[in-house]
Tab-separated table of C-alpha atoms in Angstrom:
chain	number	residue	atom	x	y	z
A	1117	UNK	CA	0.000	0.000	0.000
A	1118	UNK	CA	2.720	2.315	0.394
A	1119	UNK	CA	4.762	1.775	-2.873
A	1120	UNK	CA	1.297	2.553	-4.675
A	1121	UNK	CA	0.535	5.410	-2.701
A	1122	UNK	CA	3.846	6.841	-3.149
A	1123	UNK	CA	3.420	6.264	-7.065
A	1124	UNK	CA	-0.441	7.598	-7.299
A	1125	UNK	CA	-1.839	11.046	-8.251
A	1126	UNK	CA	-1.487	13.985	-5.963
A	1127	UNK	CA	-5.321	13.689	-5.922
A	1128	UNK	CA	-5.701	9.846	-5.091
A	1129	UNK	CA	-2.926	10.646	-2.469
A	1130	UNK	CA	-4.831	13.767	-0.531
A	1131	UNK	CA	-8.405	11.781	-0.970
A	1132	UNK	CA	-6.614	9.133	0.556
A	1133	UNK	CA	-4.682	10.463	3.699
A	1134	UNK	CA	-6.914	13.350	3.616
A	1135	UNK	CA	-9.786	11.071	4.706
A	1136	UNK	CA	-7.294	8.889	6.776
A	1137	UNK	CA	-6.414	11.963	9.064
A	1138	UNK	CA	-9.842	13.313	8.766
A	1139	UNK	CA	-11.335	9.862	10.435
A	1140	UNK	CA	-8.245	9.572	12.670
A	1141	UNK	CA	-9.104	12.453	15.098
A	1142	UNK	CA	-12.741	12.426	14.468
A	1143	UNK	CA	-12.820	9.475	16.181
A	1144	UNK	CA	-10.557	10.719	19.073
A	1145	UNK	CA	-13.240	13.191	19.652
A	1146	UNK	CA	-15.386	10.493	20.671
A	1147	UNK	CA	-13.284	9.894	23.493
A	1148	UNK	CA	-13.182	13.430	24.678
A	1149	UNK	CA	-15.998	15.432	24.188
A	1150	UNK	CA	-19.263	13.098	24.122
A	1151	UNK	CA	-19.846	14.450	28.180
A	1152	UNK	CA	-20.331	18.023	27.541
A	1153	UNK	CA	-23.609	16.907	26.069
A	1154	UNK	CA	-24.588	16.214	29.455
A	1155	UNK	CA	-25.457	19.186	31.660
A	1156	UNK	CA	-24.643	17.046	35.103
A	1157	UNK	CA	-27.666	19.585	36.936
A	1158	UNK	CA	-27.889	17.659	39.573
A	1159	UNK	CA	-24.793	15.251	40.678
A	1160	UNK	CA	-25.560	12.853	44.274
A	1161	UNK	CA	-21.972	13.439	46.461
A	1162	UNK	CA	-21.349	16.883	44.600
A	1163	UNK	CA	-21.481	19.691	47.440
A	1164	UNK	CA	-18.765	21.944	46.203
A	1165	UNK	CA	-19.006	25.655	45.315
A	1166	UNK	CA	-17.512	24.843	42.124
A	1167	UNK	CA	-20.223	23.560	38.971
A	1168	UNK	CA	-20.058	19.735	38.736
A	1169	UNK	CA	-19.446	20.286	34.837
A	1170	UNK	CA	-17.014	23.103	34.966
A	1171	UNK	CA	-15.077	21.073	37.787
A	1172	UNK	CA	-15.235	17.898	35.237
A	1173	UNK	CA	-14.115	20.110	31.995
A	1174	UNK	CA	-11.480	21.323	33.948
A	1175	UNK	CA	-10.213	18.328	35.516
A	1176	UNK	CA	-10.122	17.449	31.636
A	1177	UNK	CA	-8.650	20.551	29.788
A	1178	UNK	CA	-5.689	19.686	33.039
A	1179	UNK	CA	-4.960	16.481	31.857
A	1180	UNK	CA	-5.016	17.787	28.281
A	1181	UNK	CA	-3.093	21.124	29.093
A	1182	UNK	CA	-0.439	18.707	30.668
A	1183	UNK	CA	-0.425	16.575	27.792
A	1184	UNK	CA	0.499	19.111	25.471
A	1185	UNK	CA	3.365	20.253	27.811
A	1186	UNK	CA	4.725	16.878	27.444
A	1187	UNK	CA	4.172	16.842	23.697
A	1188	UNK	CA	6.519	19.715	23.211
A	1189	UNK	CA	9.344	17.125	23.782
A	1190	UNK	CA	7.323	14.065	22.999
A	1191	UNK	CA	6.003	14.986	19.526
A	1192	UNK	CA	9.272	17.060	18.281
A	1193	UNK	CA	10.955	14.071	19.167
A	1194	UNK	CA	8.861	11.401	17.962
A	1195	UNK	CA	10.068	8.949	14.676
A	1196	UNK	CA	7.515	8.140	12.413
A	1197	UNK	CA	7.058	4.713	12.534
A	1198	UNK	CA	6.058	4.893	15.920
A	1199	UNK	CA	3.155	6.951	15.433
A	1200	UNK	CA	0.367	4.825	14.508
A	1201	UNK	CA	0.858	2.779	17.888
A	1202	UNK	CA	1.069	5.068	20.032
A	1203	UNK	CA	-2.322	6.752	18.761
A	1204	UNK	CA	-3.957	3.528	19.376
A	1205	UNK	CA	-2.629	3.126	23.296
A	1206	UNK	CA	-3.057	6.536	24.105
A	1207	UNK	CA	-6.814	6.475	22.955
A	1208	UNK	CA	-7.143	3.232	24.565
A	1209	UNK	CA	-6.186	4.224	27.861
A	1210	UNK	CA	-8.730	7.352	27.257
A	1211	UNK	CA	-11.165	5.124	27.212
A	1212	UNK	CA	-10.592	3.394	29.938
A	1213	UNK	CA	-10.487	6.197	31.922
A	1214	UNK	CA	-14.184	6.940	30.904
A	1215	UNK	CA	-15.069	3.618	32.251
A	1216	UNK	CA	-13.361	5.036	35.432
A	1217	UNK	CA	-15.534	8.028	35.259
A	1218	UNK	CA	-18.796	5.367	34.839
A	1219	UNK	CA	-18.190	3.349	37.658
A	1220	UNK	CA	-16.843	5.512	39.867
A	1221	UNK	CA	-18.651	7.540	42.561
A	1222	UNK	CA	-18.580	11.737	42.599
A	1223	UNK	CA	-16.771	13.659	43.731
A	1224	UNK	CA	-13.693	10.676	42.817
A	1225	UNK	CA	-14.956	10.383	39.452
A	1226	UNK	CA	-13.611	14.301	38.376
A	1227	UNK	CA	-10.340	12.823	38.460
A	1228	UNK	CA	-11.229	10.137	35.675
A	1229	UNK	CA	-11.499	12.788	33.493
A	1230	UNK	CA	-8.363	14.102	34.230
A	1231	UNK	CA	-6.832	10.273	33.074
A	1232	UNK	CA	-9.112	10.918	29.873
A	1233	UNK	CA	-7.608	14.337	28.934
A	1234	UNK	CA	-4.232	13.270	29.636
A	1235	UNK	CA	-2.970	10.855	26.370
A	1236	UNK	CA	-5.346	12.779	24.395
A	1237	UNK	CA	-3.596	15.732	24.255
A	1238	UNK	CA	-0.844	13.862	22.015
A	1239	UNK	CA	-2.968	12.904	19.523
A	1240	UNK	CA	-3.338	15.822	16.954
A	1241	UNK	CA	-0.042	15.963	16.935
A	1242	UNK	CA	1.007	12.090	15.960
A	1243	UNK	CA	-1.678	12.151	13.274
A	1244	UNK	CA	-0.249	15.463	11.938
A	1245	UNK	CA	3.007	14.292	11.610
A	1246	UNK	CA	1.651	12.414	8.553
A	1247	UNK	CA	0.781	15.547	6.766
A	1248	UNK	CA	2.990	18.032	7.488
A	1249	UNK	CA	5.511	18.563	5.276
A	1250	UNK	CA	4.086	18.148	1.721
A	1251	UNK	CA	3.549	20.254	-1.092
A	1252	UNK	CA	-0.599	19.148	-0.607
A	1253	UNK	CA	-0.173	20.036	3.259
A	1254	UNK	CA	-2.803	23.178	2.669
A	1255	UNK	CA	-5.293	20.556	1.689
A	1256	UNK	CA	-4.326	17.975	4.110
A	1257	UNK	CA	-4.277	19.947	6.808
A	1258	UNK	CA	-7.525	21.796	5.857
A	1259	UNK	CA	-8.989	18.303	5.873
A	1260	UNK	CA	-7.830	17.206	9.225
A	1261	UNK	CA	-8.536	20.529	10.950
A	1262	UNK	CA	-12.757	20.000	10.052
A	1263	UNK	CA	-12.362	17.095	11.789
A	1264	UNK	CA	-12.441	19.240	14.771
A	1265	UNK	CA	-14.933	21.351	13.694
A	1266	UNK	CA	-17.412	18.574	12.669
A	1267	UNK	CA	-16.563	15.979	14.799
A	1268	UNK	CA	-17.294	18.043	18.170
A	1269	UNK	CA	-21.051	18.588	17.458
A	1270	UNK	CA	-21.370	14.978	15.844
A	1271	UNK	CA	-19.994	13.117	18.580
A	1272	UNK	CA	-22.140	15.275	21.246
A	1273	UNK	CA	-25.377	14.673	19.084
A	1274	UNK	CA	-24.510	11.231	19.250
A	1275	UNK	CA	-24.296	11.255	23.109
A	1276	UNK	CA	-27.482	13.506	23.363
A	1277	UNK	CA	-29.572	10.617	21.207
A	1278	UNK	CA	-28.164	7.859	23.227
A	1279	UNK	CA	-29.186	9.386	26.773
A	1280	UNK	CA	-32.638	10.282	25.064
A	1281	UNK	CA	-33.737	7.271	23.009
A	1282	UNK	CA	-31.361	4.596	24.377
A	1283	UNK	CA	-31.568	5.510	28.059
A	1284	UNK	CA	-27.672	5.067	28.609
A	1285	UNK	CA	-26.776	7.276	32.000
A	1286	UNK	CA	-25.059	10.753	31.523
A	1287	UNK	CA	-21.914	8.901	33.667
A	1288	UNK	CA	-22.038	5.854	30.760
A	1289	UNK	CA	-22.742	7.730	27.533
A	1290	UNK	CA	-18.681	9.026	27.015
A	1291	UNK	CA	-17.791	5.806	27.167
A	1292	UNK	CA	-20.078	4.264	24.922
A	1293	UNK	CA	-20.088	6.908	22.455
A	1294	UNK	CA	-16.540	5.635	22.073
A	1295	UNK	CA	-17.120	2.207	21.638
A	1296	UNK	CA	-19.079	2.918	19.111
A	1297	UNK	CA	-16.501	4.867	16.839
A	1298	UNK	CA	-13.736	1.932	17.663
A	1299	UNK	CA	-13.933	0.352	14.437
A	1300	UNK	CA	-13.264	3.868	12.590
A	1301	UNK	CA	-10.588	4.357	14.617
A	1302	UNK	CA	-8.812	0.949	13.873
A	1303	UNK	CA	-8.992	1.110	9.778
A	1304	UNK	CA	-8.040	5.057	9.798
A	1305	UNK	CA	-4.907	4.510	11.980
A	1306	UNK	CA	-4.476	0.908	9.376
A	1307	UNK	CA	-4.374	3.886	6.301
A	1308	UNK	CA	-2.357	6.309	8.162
A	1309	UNK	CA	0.475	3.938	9.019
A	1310	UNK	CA	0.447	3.060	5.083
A	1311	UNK	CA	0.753	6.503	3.959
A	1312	UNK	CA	5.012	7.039	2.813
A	1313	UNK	CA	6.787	9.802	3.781
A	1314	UNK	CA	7.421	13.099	2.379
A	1315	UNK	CA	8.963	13.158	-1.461
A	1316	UNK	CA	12.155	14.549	-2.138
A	1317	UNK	CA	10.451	16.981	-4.261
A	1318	UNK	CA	7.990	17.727	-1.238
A	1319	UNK	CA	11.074	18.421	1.070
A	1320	UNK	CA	12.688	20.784	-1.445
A	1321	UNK	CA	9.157	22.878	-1.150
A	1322	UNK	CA	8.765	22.551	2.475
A	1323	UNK	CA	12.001	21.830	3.611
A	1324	UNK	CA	13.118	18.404	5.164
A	1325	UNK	CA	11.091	17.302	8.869
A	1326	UNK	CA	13.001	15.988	11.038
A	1327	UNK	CA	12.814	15.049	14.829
A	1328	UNK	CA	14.070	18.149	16.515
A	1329	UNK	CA	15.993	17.901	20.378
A	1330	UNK	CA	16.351	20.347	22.700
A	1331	UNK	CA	19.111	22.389	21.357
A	1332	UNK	CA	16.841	22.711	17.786
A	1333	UNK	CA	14.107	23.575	19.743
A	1334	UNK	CA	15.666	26.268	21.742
A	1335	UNK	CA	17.740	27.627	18.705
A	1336	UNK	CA	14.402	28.059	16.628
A	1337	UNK	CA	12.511	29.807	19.586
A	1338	UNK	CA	15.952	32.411	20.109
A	1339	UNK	CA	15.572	33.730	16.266
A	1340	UNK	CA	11.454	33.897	16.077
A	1341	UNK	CA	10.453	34.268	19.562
A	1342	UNK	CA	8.615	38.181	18.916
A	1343	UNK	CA	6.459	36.513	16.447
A	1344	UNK	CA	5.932	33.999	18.292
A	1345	UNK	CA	4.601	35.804	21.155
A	1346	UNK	CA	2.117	37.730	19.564
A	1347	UNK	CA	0.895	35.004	17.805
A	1348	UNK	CA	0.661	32.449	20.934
A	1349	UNK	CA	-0.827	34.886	23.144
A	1350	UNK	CA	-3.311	35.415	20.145
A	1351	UNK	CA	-3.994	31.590	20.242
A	1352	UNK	CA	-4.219	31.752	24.018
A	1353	UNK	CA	-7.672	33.883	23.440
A	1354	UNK	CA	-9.079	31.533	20.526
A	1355	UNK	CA	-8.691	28.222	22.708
A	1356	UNK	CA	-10.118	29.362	25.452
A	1357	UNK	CA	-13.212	30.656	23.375
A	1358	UNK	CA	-13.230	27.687	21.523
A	1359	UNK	CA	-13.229	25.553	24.653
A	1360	UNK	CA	-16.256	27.714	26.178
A	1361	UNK	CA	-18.251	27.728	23.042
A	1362	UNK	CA	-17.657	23.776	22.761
A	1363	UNK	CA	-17.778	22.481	26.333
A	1364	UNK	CA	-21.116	24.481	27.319
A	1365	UNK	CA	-22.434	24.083	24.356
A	1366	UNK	CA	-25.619	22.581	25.804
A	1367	UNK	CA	-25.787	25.487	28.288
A	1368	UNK	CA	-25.521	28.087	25.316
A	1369	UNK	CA	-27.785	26.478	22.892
A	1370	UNK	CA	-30.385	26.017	26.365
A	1371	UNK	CA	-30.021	29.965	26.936
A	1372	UNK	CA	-30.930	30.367	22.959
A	1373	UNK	CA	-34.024	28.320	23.435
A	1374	UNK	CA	-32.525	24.837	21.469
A	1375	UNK	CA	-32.088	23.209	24.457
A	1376	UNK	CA	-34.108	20.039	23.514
A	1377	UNK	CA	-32.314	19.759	19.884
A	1378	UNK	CA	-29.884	17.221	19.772
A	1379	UNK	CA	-28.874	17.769	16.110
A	1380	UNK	CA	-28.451	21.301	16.574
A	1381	UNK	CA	-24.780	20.499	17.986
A	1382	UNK	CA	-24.240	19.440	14.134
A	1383	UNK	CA	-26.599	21.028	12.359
A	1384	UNK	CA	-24.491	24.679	13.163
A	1385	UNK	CA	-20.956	23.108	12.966
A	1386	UNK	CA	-21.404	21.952	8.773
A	1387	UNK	CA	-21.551	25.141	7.399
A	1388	UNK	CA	-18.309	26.252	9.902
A	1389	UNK	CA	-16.150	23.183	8.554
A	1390	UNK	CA	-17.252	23.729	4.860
A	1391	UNK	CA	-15.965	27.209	5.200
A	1392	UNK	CA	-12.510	26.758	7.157
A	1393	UNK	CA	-12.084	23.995	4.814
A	1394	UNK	CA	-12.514	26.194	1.386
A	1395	UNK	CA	-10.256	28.859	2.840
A	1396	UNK	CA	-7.031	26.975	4.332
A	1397	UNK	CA	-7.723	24.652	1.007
A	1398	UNK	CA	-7.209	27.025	-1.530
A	1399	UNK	CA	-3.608	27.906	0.168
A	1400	UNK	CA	-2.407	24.889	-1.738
A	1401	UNK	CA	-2.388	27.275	-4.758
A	1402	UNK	CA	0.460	29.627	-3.309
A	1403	UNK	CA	3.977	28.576	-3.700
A	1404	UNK	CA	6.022	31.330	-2.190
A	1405	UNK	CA	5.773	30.448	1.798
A	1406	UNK	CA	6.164	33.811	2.569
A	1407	UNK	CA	3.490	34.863	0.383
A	1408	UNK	CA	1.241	32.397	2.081
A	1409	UNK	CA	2.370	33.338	6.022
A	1410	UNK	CA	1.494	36.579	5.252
A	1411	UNK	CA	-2.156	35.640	3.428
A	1412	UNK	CA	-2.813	33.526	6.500
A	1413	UNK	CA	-2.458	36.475	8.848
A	1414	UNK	CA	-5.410	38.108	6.774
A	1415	UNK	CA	-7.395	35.208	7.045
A	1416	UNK	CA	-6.882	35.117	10.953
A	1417	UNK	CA	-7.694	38.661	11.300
A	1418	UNK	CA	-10.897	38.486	9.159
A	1419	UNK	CA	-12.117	35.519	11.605
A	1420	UNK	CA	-11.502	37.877	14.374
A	1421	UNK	CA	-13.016	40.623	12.616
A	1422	UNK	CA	-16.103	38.439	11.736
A	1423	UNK	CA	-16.672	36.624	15.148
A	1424	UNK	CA	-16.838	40.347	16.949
A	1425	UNK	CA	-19.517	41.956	13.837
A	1426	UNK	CA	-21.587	38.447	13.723
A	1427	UNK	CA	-22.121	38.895	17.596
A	1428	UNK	CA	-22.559	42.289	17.391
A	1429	UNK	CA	-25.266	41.603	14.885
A	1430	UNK	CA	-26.943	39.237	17.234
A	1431	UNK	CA	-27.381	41.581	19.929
A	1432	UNK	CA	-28.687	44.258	17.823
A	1433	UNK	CA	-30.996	42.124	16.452
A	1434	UNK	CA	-30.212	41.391	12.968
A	1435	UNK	CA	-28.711	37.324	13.245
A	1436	UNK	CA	-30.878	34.986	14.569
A	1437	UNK	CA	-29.683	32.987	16.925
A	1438	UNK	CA	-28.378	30.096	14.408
A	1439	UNK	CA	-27.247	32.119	12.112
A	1440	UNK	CA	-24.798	33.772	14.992
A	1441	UNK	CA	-23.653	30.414	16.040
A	1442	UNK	CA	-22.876	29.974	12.676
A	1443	UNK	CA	-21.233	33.428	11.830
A	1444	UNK	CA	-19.714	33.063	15.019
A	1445	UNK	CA	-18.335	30.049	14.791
A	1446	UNK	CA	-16.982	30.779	11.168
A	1447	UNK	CA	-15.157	33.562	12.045
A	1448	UNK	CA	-13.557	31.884	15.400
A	1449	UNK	CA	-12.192	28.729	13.119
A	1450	UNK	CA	-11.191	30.918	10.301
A	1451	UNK	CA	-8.520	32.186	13.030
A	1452	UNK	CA	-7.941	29.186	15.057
A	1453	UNK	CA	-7.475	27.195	12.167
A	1454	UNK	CA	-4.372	27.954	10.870
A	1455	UNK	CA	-2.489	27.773	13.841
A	1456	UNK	CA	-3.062	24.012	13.789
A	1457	UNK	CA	-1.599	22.810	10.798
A	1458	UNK	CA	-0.810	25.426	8.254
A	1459	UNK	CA	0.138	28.587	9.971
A	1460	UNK	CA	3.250	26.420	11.615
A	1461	UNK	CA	4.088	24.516	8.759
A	1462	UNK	CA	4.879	27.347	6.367
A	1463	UNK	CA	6.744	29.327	9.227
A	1464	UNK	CA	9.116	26.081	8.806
A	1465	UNK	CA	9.036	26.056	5.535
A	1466	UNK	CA	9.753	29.801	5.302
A	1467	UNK	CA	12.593	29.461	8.004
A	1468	UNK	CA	14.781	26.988	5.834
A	1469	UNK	CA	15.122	25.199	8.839
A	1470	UNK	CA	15.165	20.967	9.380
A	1471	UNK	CA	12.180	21.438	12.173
A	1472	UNK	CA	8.652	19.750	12.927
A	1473	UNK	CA	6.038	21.879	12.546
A	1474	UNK	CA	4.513	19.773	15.195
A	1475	UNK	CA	7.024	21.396	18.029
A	1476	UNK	CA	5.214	24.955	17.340
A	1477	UNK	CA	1.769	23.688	17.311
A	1478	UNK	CA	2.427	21.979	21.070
A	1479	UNK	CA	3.938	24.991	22.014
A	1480	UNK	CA	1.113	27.216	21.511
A	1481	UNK	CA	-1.284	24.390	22.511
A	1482	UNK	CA	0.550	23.877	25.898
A	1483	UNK	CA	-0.369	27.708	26.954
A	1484	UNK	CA	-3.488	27.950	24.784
A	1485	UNK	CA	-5.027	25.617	27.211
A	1486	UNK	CA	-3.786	27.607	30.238
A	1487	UNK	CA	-6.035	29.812	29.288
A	1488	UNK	CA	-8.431	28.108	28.951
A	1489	UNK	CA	-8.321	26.743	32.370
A	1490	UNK	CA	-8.314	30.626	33.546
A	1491	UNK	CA	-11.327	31.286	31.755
A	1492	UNK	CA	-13.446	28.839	33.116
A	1493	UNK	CA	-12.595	29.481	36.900
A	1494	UNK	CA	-12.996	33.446	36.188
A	1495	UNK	CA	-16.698	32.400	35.201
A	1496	UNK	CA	-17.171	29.729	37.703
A	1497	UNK	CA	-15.379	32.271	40.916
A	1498	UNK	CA	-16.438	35.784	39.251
A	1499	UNK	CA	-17.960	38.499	41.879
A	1500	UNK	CA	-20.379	39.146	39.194
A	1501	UNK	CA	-22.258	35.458	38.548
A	1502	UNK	CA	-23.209	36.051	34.482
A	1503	UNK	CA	-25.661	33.909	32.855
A	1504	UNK	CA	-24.163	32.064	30.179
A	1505	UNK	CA	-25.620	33.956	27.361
A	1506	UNK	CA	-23.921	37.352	28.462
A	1507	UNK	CA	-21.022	35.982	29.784
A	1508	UNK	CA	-20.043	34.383	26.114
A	1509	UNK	CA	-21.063	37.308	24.109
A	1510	UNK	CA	-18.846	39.546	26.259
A	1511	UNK	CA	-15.844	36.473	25.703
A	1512	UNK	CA	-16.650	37.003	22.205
A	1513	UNK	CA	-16.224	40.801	22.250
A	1514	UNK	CA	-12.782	40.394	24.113
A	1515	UNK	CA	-11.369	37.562	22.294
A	1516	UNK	CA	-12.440	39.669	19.025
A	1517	UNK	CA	-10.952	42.428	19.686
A	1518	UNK	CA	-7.291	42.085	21.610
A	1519	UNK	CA	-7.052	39.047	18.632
A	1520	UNK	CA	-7.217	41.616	16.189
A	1521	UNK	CA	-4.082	43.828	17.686
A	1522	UNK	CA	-1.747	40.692	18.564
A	1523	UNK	CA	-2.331	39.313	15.125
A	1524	UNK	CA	-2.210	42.661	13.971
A	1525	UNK	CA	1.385	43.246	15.388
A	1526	UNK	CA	1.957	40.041	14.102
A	1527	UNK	CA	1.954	40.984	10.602
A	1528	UNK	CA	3.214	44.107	10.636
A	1529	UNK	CA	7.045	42.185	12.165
A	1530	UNK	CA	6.523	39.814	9.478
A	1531	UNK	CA	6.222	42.939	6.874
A	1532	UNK	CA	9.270	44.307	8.227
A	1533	UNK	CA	11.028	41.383	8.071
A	1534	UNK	CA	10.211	40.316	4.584
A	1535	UNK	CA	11.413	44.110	3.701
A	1536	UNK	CA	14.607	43.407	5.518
A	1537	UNK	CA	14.980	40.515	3.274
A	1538	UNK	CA	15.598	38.128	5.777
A	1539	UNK	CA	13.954	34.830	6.261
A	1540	UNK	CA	13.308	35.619	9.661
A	1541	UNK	CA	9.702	35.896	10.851
């Protein structure tokens, strides 16, 4: 499978690992997010001043945050035949940690999900090492990155219609949401592990990727680090946003008055994917990597531009509730998208440095989540107690606006730099 995949057309070769990756961390979503569908009102053994849920997505977003501390090392340093493996233990012992969180009595059961966040956190990272790196990486990575989009909503709709029409508890649904996406799991990480590495020719576009150790790593950081910054600290806002809008998504959609829809978690995420998908896609078509960094900082500032108008649009009464979620949730993944895949590998590419994209994305991951962590116990511990409703439009306002000026700065050091004619970002 891998000599013919190595000698098929470019398109037979995206379709193929495209849909590979694609599968790959959809299904890893069903190990992670199927409890948010939940709402957990009222929890026997929970008599804490923190939320039941918030304390469980927190406990969660840890173990992940954690994760993707140890990834810095982990996934710079990982070899490629080692991936596939690895993907299947770590989301193995996920899942057994959700058992954990079934048969386990509150309050002990919060620290299941802890055990559940914690191998997850490695997993975008071993399935992106099989697309980074290639001259189709726009497309690939476009591909994998609506697996997050879509899957997120799927996977909770799923868990919604199993507690509804199958009567499975709110503590047993996580886990048997993932059972059922096991077999998906299996034959993707099968076609990943077949897929052959990068092409010579790919290399001399992208530049070679190769595990990188600590003095790499530290080498790469001391000549980009102001870019870096901004852009991090930008990514810092649009995870914990994302995480708000996605782990209380039941609370949000309740507040709208869609609180009894389980296919409204998909329903709003399609158009979102569809869109993020289109826009990192057609990157494919620019050659010059600094031509492209510099195209993806307009596309993140547009989704920060467009998440702050869409929900200023809803409150004055022109959006309908839907049609914010979905404005909304277009503009925040037109941003956040990019720094997932493509953003990272062009800044490589650009650099002319033997690297792994997959260093920088664990890097901004690692504090991304930090904030995100912050932003839930400032809602949960605020002197002012905000309904969920205000409290995300005024998230959305924030995250909208400071994302424009770090971005913002952003480009305007890559501008100088590119004047400069250096390669330096």
């Amino acid at each position: 499978m891998r000599s013919w995949l190595a000698q098929a057309n470019p398109v037979v070769f995206v379709l193929f690992a495209g849909l590979a990756g694609f599968c790959a961390y959809f299904s890893m979503y069903a190990f992670r997010k199927p409890f948010t569908a939940a709402t957990f009102d009222v929890v026997p053994g929970w008599d804490f001043a923190l939320d039941y849920k918030i304390a469980l997505v927190i406990a969660q977003v840890a173990g992940y945050a954690l994760s993707k501390l140890i990834g810095v090392k982990v996934i710079a340093e990982m070899r490629a035949e080692r991936r596939a493996l690895a993907i299947v233990l770590l989301i193995g012992a996920s899942w057994i940690a959700l058992v954990l969180f079934a048969v386990t009595p509150a309050p002990w059961n919060v620290a299941a999900l802890f055990l559940n966040g914690l191998p997850l956190g490695l997993i975008w990272g071993l399935v992106f090492g099989f697309m980074e790196g290639r001259r189709t990486s726009e497309v690939l990575g476009a591909i994998l990155c609506a697996s997050f989009i879509l899957s997120s909503g799927v996977v909770k709709s799923v868990g919604k219609a199993l507690m509804e029409h199958q009567h499975v508890s709110p503590f047993w649904m996580p886990a048997t949401v993932g059972v059922v996406f096991m077999p998906l799991l299996a034959v993707s990480v099968l076609a990943l592990a077949a897929l052959p590495p990068p092409s010579p020719a790919d290399e001399t576009d992208r530049g070679a990727r190769r595990p990188m150790m600590a003095r790499e790593r530290a080498a790469f950081l001391a000549r980009h680090w102001p870019v870096l910054v901004l852009l991090i600290a930008a990514y810092v806002l649009l995870t914990a946003f994302r995480d708000l809008r996605d782990n209380f998504a039941a609370e949000i959609w309740r507040a709208l008055g869609y609180g009894d829809a389980a296919s409204v978690f998909t329903a709003s995420e399609g158009p979102v994917a569809a869109l993020s998908l289109v826009a990192m896609g057609v990157m494919i078509a620019v050659k010059n990597n600094g031509r492209a960094l510099l195209l993806m900082h307009g596309v993140i500032l547009a989704g920060f531009a467009l998440l702050g108008l869409s929900t200023l649009a809803f409150q004055q009464g022109l959006m309908s509730p839907i049609a914010w979620m979905i404005a909304g949730g277009a503009g925040l993944y037109l941003a956040y998208t990019p720094f997932n895949a493509m953003l990272f590998d062009r800044m490589v590419a650009y650099s002319g440095t033997v690297a792994t994209a997959g260093f920088l994305i664990y890097l901004a991951d690692a504090t991304g989540y930090l904030g995100s962590v912050a932003l839930l116990l400032f809602k949960n511990f605020a002197v002012v107690d905000l309904p969920w409703l205000p409290f995300f439009t005024g998230a959305a306002y924030a995250t909208s606006l400071a994302g424009l000026v770090l971005v913002g700065g952003s480009a305007l050091l890559f501008l100088r730099g590119r004047r400069d004619g250096t390669a330096s970002t």
